[in-house]
GROMACS .gro file of C-alpha atoms in nm:
model
  338
    1MET     CA    1  -4.109   4.922   0.621
    2LYS     CA    2  -3.942   4.722   0.894
    3LYS     CA    3  -4.031   4.399   0.719
    4ALA     CA    4  -3.889   4.524   0.389
    5ILE     CA    5  -3.560   4.614   0.558
    6LEU     CA    6  -3.538   4.270   0.713
    7ILE     CA    7  -3.600   4.111   0.373
    8ILE     CA    8  -3.329   4.323   0.216
    9ILE     CA    9  -3.086   4.232   0.494
   10ALA     CA   10  -3.171   3.865   0.450
   11ILE     CA   11  -3.118   3.887   0.075
   12LEU     CA   12  -2.784   4.061   0.124
   13ALA     CA   13  -2.679   3.802   0.383
   14ILE     CA   14  -2.769   3.518   0.151
   15ALA     CA   15  -2.585   3.687  -0.135
   16ALA     CA   16  -2.280   3.744   0.085
   17PHE     CA   17  -2.279   3.386   0.203
   18GLY     CA   18  -2.328   3.262  -0.152
   19THR     CA   19  -2.035   3.472  -0.270
   20TYR     CA   20  -1.818   3.353   0.019
   21TYR     CA   21  -1.919   2.993  -0.044
   22TYR     CA   22  -1.846   3.020  -0.417
   23PHE     CA   23  -1.503   3.174  -0.373
   24MET     CA   24  -1.385   3.009  -0.052
   25LEU     CA   25  -1.567   2.682   0.010
   26THR     CA   26  -1.603   2.522  -0.332
   27PRO     CA   27  -1.322   2.294  -0.456
   28PHE     CA   28  -1.014   2.488  -0.562
   29SER     CA   29  -0.893   2.241  -0.824
   30LYS     CA   30  -1.040   2.202  -1.168
   31GLU     CA   31  -0.863   1.868  -1.205
   32GLY     CA   32  -1.028   1.533  -1.142
   33GLU     CA   33  -0.739   1.393  -0.943
   34LYS     CA   34  -0.524   1.499  -0.648
   35LYS     CA   35  -0.223   1.712  -0.726
   36TYR     CA   36   0.096   1.790  -0.538
   37LEU     CA   37   0.237   2.139  -0.502
   38TYR     CA   38   0.612   2.156  -0.439
   39VAL     CA   39   0.724   2.483  -0.283
   40ASP     CA   40   1.103   2.496  -0.281
   41ARG     CA   41   1.358   2.736  -0.135
   42ASP     CA   42   1.369   2.942  -0.455
   43ASP     CA   43   0.995   3.005  -0.472
   44ASN     CA   44   0.830   3.344  -0.417
   45ILE     CA   45   0.464   3.443  -0.413
   46ASP     CA   46   0.449   3.478  -0.793
   47SER     CA   47   0.604   3.139  -0.863
   48VAL     CA   48   0.365   2.975  -0.616
   49TYR     CA   49   0.074   3.139  -0.798
   50THR     CA   50   0.210   3.018  -1.131
   51LYS     CA   51   0.230   2.659  -1.008
   52LEU     CA   52  -0.120   2.669  -0.860
   53SER     CA   53  -0.280   2.836  -1.161
   54ALA     CA   54  -0.225   2.520  -1.364
   55TRP     CA   55  -0.490   2.344  -1.151
   56GLY     CA   56  -0.692   2.620  -0.986
   57LYS     CA   57  -1.024   2.749  -1.107
   58PRO     CA   58  -1.000   3.118  -1.207
   59HIS     CA   59  -1.234   3.242  -0.932
   60ALA     CA   60  -1.054   3.022  -0.675
   61MET     CA   61  -0.718   3.170  -0.774
   62LYS     CA   62  -0.858   3.522  -0.722
   63ALA     CA   63  -0.983   3.423  -0.379
   64LEU     CA   64  -0.649   3.264  -0.289
   65GLN     CA   65  -0.460   3.575  -0.396
   66THR     CA   66  -0.692   3.791  -0.187
   67LEU     CA   67  -0.636   3.575   0.120
   68ALA     CA   68  -0.261   3.573   0.061
   69SER     CA   69  -0.256   3.952   0.039
   70TRP     CA   70  -0.465   4.000   0.355
   71ARG     CA   71  -0.265   3.748   0.557
   72GLY     CA   72   0.084   3.842   0.434
   73TYR     CA   73   0.158   3.496   0.292
   74GLY     CA   74   0.423   3.635   0.056
   75ASP     CA   75   0.638   3.732   0.356
   76ASN     CA   76   0.632   3.385   0.509
   77ILE     CA   77   0.625   3.118   0.239
   78ILE     CA   78   0.688   2.774   0.391
   79ARG     CA   79   0.862   2.515   0.177
   80GLY     CA   80   0.704   2.177   0.139
   81ARG     CA   81   0.515   1.918  -0.058
   82TYR     CA   82   0.142   1.983  -0.033
   83GLU     CA   83  -0.136   1.751  -0.141
   84ILE     CA   84  -0.429   1.924  -0.309
   85GLY     CA   85  -0.730   1.694  -0.305
   86THR     CA   86  -1.009   1.717  -0.559
   87ASP     CA   87  -1.251   1.842  -0.292
   88MET     CA   88  -1.014   2.077  -0.108
   89SER     CA   89  -1.161   2.426  -0.076
   90THR     CA   90  -0.968   2.745  -0.141
   91ARG     CA   91  -0.991   2.835   0.229
   92ASN     CA   92  -0.851   2.501   0.339
   93LEU     CA   93  -0.579   2.515   0.075
   94PHE     CA   94  -0.465   2.855   0.195
   95SER     CA   95  -0.475   2.744   0.558
   96MET     CA   96  -0.257   2.444   0.470
   97LEU     CA   97   0.000   2.660   0.290
   98LYS     CA   98   0.002   2.929   0.556
   99ARG     CA   99   0.062   2.677   0.835
  100GLY     CA  100   0.310   2.470   0.635
  101GLU     CA  101   0.107   2.151   0.679
  102GLN     CA  102   0.292   1.956   0.414
  103THR     CA  103   0.214   1.598   0.317
  104PRO     CA  104   0.481   1.333   0.383
  105LEU     CA  105   0.580   1.089   0.110
  106ASN     CA  106   0.727   0.741   0.091
  107VAL     CA  107   1.098   0.750   0.014
  108PRO     CA  108   1.239   0.417  -0.108
  109ILE     CA  109   1.592   0.332   0.001
  110PRO     CA  110   1.735   0.107  -0.271
  111SER     CA  111   1.993  -0.167  -0.248
  112ALA     CA  112   2.242   0.061  -0.424
  113ARG     CA  113   2.589  -0.057  -0.511
  114THR     CA  114   2.759   0.273  -0.438
  115LEU     CA  115   2.696   0.575  -0.217
  116ASP     CA  116   2.671   0.811  -0.513
  117LYS     CA  117   2.390   0.596  -0.658
  118LEU     CA  118   2.216   0.607  -0.321
  119ALA     CA  119   2.251   0.985  -0.300
  120VAL     CA  120   2.100   1.031  -0.647
  121ALA     CA  121   1.809   0.795  -0.574
  122VAL     CA  122   1.725   0.978  -0.251
  123SER     CA  123   1.760   1.326  -0.402
  124ASN     CA  124   1.520   1.227  -0.679
  125LYS     CA  125   1.251   1.191  -0.414
  126LEU     CA  126   1.347   1.468  -0.172
  127GLU     CA  127   1.458   1.830  -0.194
  128LEU     CA  128   1.803   1.718  -0.079
  129ASP     CA  129   2.093   1.792  -0.308
  130SER     CA  130   2.267   1.468  -0.409
  131THR     CA  131   2.613   1.625  -0.383
  132GLU     CA  132   2.542   1.754  -0.032
  133LEU     CA  133   2.422   1.411   0.078
  134LEU     CA  134   2.717   1.232  -0.082
  135ASN     CA  135   2.959   1.474   0.083
  136ALA     CA  136   2.805   1.387   0.421
  137LEU     CA  137   2.823   1.013   0.353
  138THR     CA  138   3.191   1.038   0.264
  139ASP     CA  139   3.283   1.269   0.551
  140SER     CA  140   3.476   1.073   0.815
  141LEU     CA  141   3.344   1.285   1.102
  142VAL     CA  142   2.981   1.244   0.991
  143CYS     CA  143   3.027   0.868   0.958
  144GLN     CA  144   3.190   0.854   1.299
  145ARG     CA  145   2.896   1.040   1.454
  146TYR     CA  146   2.672   0.749   1.359
  147GLY     CA  147   2.919   0.479   1.461
  148PHE     CA  148   3.060   0.395   1.116
  149ASN     CA  149   3.344   0.490   0.884
  150ARG     CA  150   3.349   0.575   0.514
  151GLN     CA  151   3.371   0.208   0.418
  152THR     CA  152   3.092   0.087   0.648
  153ILE     CA  153   2.837   0.373   0.641
  154ALA     CA  154   2.637   0.186   0.375
  155SER     CA  155   2.549  -0.061   0.652
  156MET     CA  156   2.330   0.203   0.815
  157PHE     CA  157   2.073   0.188   0.535
  158ILE     CA  158   1.807  -0.081   0.541
  159PRO     CA  159   1.630  -0.096   0.201
  160ASP     CA  160   1.260  -0.020   0.245
  161SER     CA  161   1.019   0.272   0.197
  162TYR     CA  162   1.014   0.534   0.470
  163ASN     CA  163   0.756   0.805   0.531
  164MET     CA  164   0.917   1.148   0.563
  165TYR     CA  165   0.882   1.511   0.460
  166TRP     CA  166   1.011   1.629   0.123
  167THR     CA  167   1.201   1.913   0.292
  168VAL     CA  168   1.397   1.690   0.531
  169SER     CA  169   1.755   1.810   0.580
  170VAL     CA  170   2.065   1.592   0.537
  171ASP     CA  171   2.109   1.564   0.914
  172GLU     CA  172   1.741   1.483   0.967
  173PHE     CA  173   1.756   1.221   0.691
  174LEU     CA  174   2.064   1.053   0.837
  175ASP     CA  175   1.919   1.066   1.189
  176ARG     CA  176   1.609   0.890   1.058
  177MET     CA  177   1.813   0.622   0.883
  178LYS     CA  178   2.012   0.557   1.202
  179LYS     CA  179   1.687   0.528   1.396
  180GLU     CA  180   1.556   0.271   1.145
  181TYR     CA  181   1.889   0.085   1.160
  182ASP     CA  182   1.868   0.062   1.538
  183LYS     CA  183   1.508  -0.055   1.511
  184PHE     CA  184   1.606  -0.330   1.266
  185TRP     CA  185   1.891  -0.448   1.486
  186ASN     CA  186   1.672  -0.564   1.771
  187SER     CA  187   1.798  -0.779   2.057
  188ASP     CA  188   1.721  -1.103   1.872
  189ARG     CA  189   1.929  -1.008   1.566
  190GLN     CA  190   2.209  -0.874   1.784
  191ALA     CA  191   2.220  -1.203   1.974
  192LYS     CA  192   2.242  -1.403   1.649
  193ALA     CA  193   2.529  -1.187   1.522
  194LYS     CA  194   2.713  -1.228   1.851
  195ALA     CA  195   2.667  -1.605   1.838
  196MET     CA  196   2.830  -1.604   1.493
  197GLY     CA  197   3.122  -1.400   1.623
  198LEU     CA  198   3.038  -1.116   1.384
  199THR     CA  199   2.969  -0.748   1.438
  200GLN     CA  200   2.659  -0.591   1.287
  201THR     CA  201   2.874  -0.426   1.022
  202GLU     CA  202   3.038  -0.759   0.937
  203VAL     CA  203   2.694  -0.916   0.900
  204SER     CA  204   2.603  -0.634   0.661
  205THR     CA  205   2.922  -0.688   0.462
  206LEU     CA  206   2.861  -1.061   0.434
  207ALA     CA  207   2.496  -0.998   0.346
  208SER     CA  208   2.602  -0.762   0.067
  209ILE     CA  209   2.798  -1.048  -0.090
  210VAL     CA  210   2.489  -1.269  -0.063
  211THR     CA  211   2.282  -0.993  -0.228
  212GLU     CA  212   2.527  -0.979  -0.517
  213GLU     CA  213   2.571  -1.354  -0.552
  214THR     CA  214   2.208  -1.460  -0.590
  215ARG     CA  215   1.859  -1.332  -0.647
  216ALA     CA  216   1.707  -1.667  -0.557
  217THR     CA  217   1.556  -1.616  -0.213
  218ALA     CA  218   1.546  -1.988  -0.139
  219GLU     CA  219   1.923  -2.034  -0.174
  220LYS     CA  220   2.035  -1.720   0.011
  221PRO     CA  221   2.076  -1.896   0.350
  222THR     CA  222   2.278  -2.163   0.166
  223VAL     CA  223   2.507  -1.902   0.011
  224ALA     CA  224   2.539  -1.727   0.347
  225GLY     CA  225   2.633  -2.056   0.512
  226LEU     CA  226   2.894  -2.127   0.246
  227TYR     CA  227   3.076  -1.798   0.294
  228TYR     CA  228   3.048  -1.829   0.670
  229ASN     CA  229   3.213  -2.173   0.642
  230ARG     CA  230   3.501  -2.022   0.445
  231LEU     CA  231   3.540  -1.744   0.700
  232LYS     CA  232   3.558  -1.986   0.991
  233LYS     CA  233   3.810  -2.203   0.806
  234GLY     CA  234   4.030  -1.902   0.729
  235MET     CA  235   3.987  -1.955   0.356
  236LEU     CA  236   3.982  -1.680   0.097
  237LEU     CA  237   3.618  -1.597   0.022
  238GLN     CA  238   3.690  -1.578  -0.352
  239SER     CA  239   3.366  -1.396  -0.430
  240ASP     CA  240   3.343  -1.269  -0.788
  241PRO     CA  241   3.123  -0.968  -0.699
  242THR     CA  242   3.398  -0.836  -0.471
  243VAL     CA  243   3.630  -0.823  -0.773
  244LYS     CA  244   3.373  -0.622  -0.968
  245PHE     CA  245   3.348  -0.383  -0.674
  246ALA     CA  246   3.725  -0.355  -0.652
  247LEU     CA  247   3.736  -0.267  -1.021
  248GLN     CA  248   3.420  -0.050  -0.992
  249ASP     CA  249   3.297  -0.216  -1.310
  250PHE     CA  250   2.957  -0.374  -1.257
  251SER     CA  251   2.905  -0.457  -1.624
  252ILE     CA  252   3.150  -0.749  -1.605
  253ARG     CA  253   2.979  -1.080  -1.674
  254ARG     CA  254   3.284  -1.303  -1.671
  255ILE     CA  255   3.566  -1.277  -1.419
  256LEU     CA  256   3.900  -1.335  -1.591
  257ASN     CA  257   4.222  -1.455  -1.424
  258ARG     CA  258   4.395  -1.120  -1.475
  259MET     CA  259   4.119  -0.952  -1.271
  260LEU     CA  260   4.189  -1.172  -0.971
  261THR     CA  261   4.520  -0.999  -0.907
  262THR     CA  262   4.360  -0.657  -0.860
  263ASP     CA  263   4.527  -0.500  -0.557
  264SER     CA  264   4.230  -0.388  -0.351
  265PRO     CA  265   4.118  -0.480   0.002
  266TYR     CA  266   3.782  -0.560  -0.158
  267ASN     CA  267   3.935  -0.834  -0.373
  268THR     CA  268   3.858  -1.149  -0.177
  269TYR     CA  269   4.069  -1.357  -0.415
  270LYS     CA  270   4.375  -1.169  -0.289
  271TYR     CA  271   4.293  -1.075   0.070
  272GLU     CA  272   4.162  -1.304   0.343
  273GLY     CA  273   3.847  -1.229   0.539
  274LEU     CA  274   3.564  -0.990   0.473
  275PRO     CA  275   3.609  -0.671   0.268
  276PRO     CA  276   3.638  -0.341   0.464
  277GLY     CA  277   3.266  -0.280   0.419
  278PRO     CA  278   2.958  -0.374   0.216
  279ILE     CA  279   2.995  -0.402  -0.161
  280ARG     CA  280   2.640  -0.273  -0.187
  281ILE     CA  281   2.357  -0.190   0.052
  282PRO     CA  282   2.229  -0.537   0.145
  283MET     CA  283   1.862  -0.625   0.138
  284ALA     CA  284   1.691  -0.685   0.473
  285GLU     CA  285   1.614  -1.044   0.372
  286ASP     CA  286   1.983  -1.100   0.304
  287LEU     CA  287   2.080  -0.969   0.646
  288ASP     CA  288   1.838  -1.222   0.789
  289ALA     CA  289   1.972  -1.491   0.554
  290VAL     CA  290   2.315  -1.442   0.712
  291LEU     CA  291   2.179  -1.437   1.067
  292ASN     CA  292   1.980  -1.753   0.991
  293TYR     CA  293   2.238  -1.914   0.765
  294GLU     CA  294   2.202  -2.275   0.658
  295HIS     CA  295   2.428  -2.518   0.843
  296HIS     CA  296   2.604  -2.737   0.587
  297ASP     CA  297   2.957  -2.823   0.476
  298TYR     CA  298   2.962  -2.656   0.133
  299ILE     CA  299   3.266  -2.438   0.062
  300TYR     CA  300   3.234  -2.393  -0.315
  301MET     CA  301   2.966  -2.252  -0.541
  302CYS     CA  302   2.937  -2.187  -0.911
  303ALA     CA  303   2.661  -2.040  -1.125
  304LYS     CA  304   2.452  -2.304  -1.295
  305GLU     CA  305   2.516  -2.355  -1.663
  306ASP     CA  306   2.147  -2.296  -1.743
  307PHE     CA  307   2.186  -1.924  -1.648
  308SER     CA  308   1.889  -1.955  -1.413
  309GLY     CA  309   2.058  -1.731  -1.158
  310THR     CA  310   2.093  -2.021  -0.915
  311HIS     CA  311   2.404  -2.216  -0.820
  312ASN     CA  312   2.563  -2.557  -0.792
  313PHE     CA  313   2.722  -2.613  -0.451
  314ALA     CA  314   3.015  -2.839  -0.374
  315ARG     CA  315   3.208  -2.978  -0.078
  316THR     CA  316   3.530  -3.065  -0.260
  317SER     CA  317   3.756  -2.897  -0.511
  318ALA     CA  318   3.696  -3.179  -0.762
  319GLU     CA  319   3.317  -3.135  -0.745
  320HIS     CA  320   3.357  -2.761  -0.784
  321GLN     CA  321   3.590  -2.794  -1.083
  322ALA     CA  322   3.335  -3.010  -1.261
  323ASN     CA  323   3.064  -2.751  -1.196
  324ALA     CA  324   3.293  -2.468  -1.310
  325ASN     CA  325   3.384  -2.650  -1.632
  326ARG     CA  326   3.019  -2.685  -1.727
  327TYR     CA  327   2.957  -2.315  -1.656
  328HIS     CA  328   3.260  -2.199  -1.857
  329GLN     CA  329   3.154  -2.415  -2.150
  330ALA     CA  330   2.811  -2.249  -2.137
  331LEU     CA  331   2.976  -1.904  -2.135
  332ASN     CA  332   3.188  -1.998  -2.436
  333ALA     CA  333   2.885  -2.131  -2.619
  334ARG     CA  334   2.714  -1.794  -2.574
  335GLY     CA  335   3.022  -1.599  -2.669
  336ILE     CA  336   3.046  -1.426  -2.332
  337LYS     CA  337   3.406  -1.314  -2.296
  338LYS     CA  338   3.379  -1.041  -2.033
   0.00000   0.00000   0.00000
């Protein structure tokens, strides 16, 4: 009799463990690849269930709902981006959601031309609202808090991919960007900027012109050196991309004489020195191209007539005029009028 009872108990224990294992320890997902659950500020327990049911096995969903009911998950839903691996059990999934152990993601910061484009790009990756972020970036007090103004705040962003949580707030995001900015501007880079007689923001502004002027990595230090030469000589920079920025028309392919009279501090054909701030977020390599500019005596540049994206450089006005004539003839031949 005693033996029979022990056998029954053993059978029941095995059955109980088997049931627990089936519902709680087997993989939750029926998919063959990892999935990401996004729980936003508008979600409730039902909407979370709806999102999970697309991937969860029926018995796993029942187990999850039971756990959620027992543990009061519906009263404390934590926003976040959660990675659901192919082998993640229902128990581990619930534990992750209950504790809010979200998975960070890589957020690329682009070399955007304008702050509104930056705000949209960032909000496409994070829960941040693009309007809220743009309002912060154009708020004088916010800019001042980080050591910039509305014209120079773009300098704070160093294009790269940064690991952060999907639910990061605007303040947390900006704090992180300032931290990365300070990390980039190490003592070596600061010393190079000082030796050039430029502030970090001025380096960023000059680098943004380099970014706009050429995509050819090899000639970026040459372009940087050319504009630095013009700055030191007190010459107008006469950079075509600054005119496009002044007009806020980036579709222009040919700068016409009437555009050169545009009354804007960003128009370097009209106003001496650097613009008030970057004309786009400069690439890190272009910041370094400025800090390690090529020492030469070029003061003119013109796009090559082969439309290769590279440039002809010149020391004299006569050399430059010859280069410009060839380029304008190529534009005419292709019917490019604006």
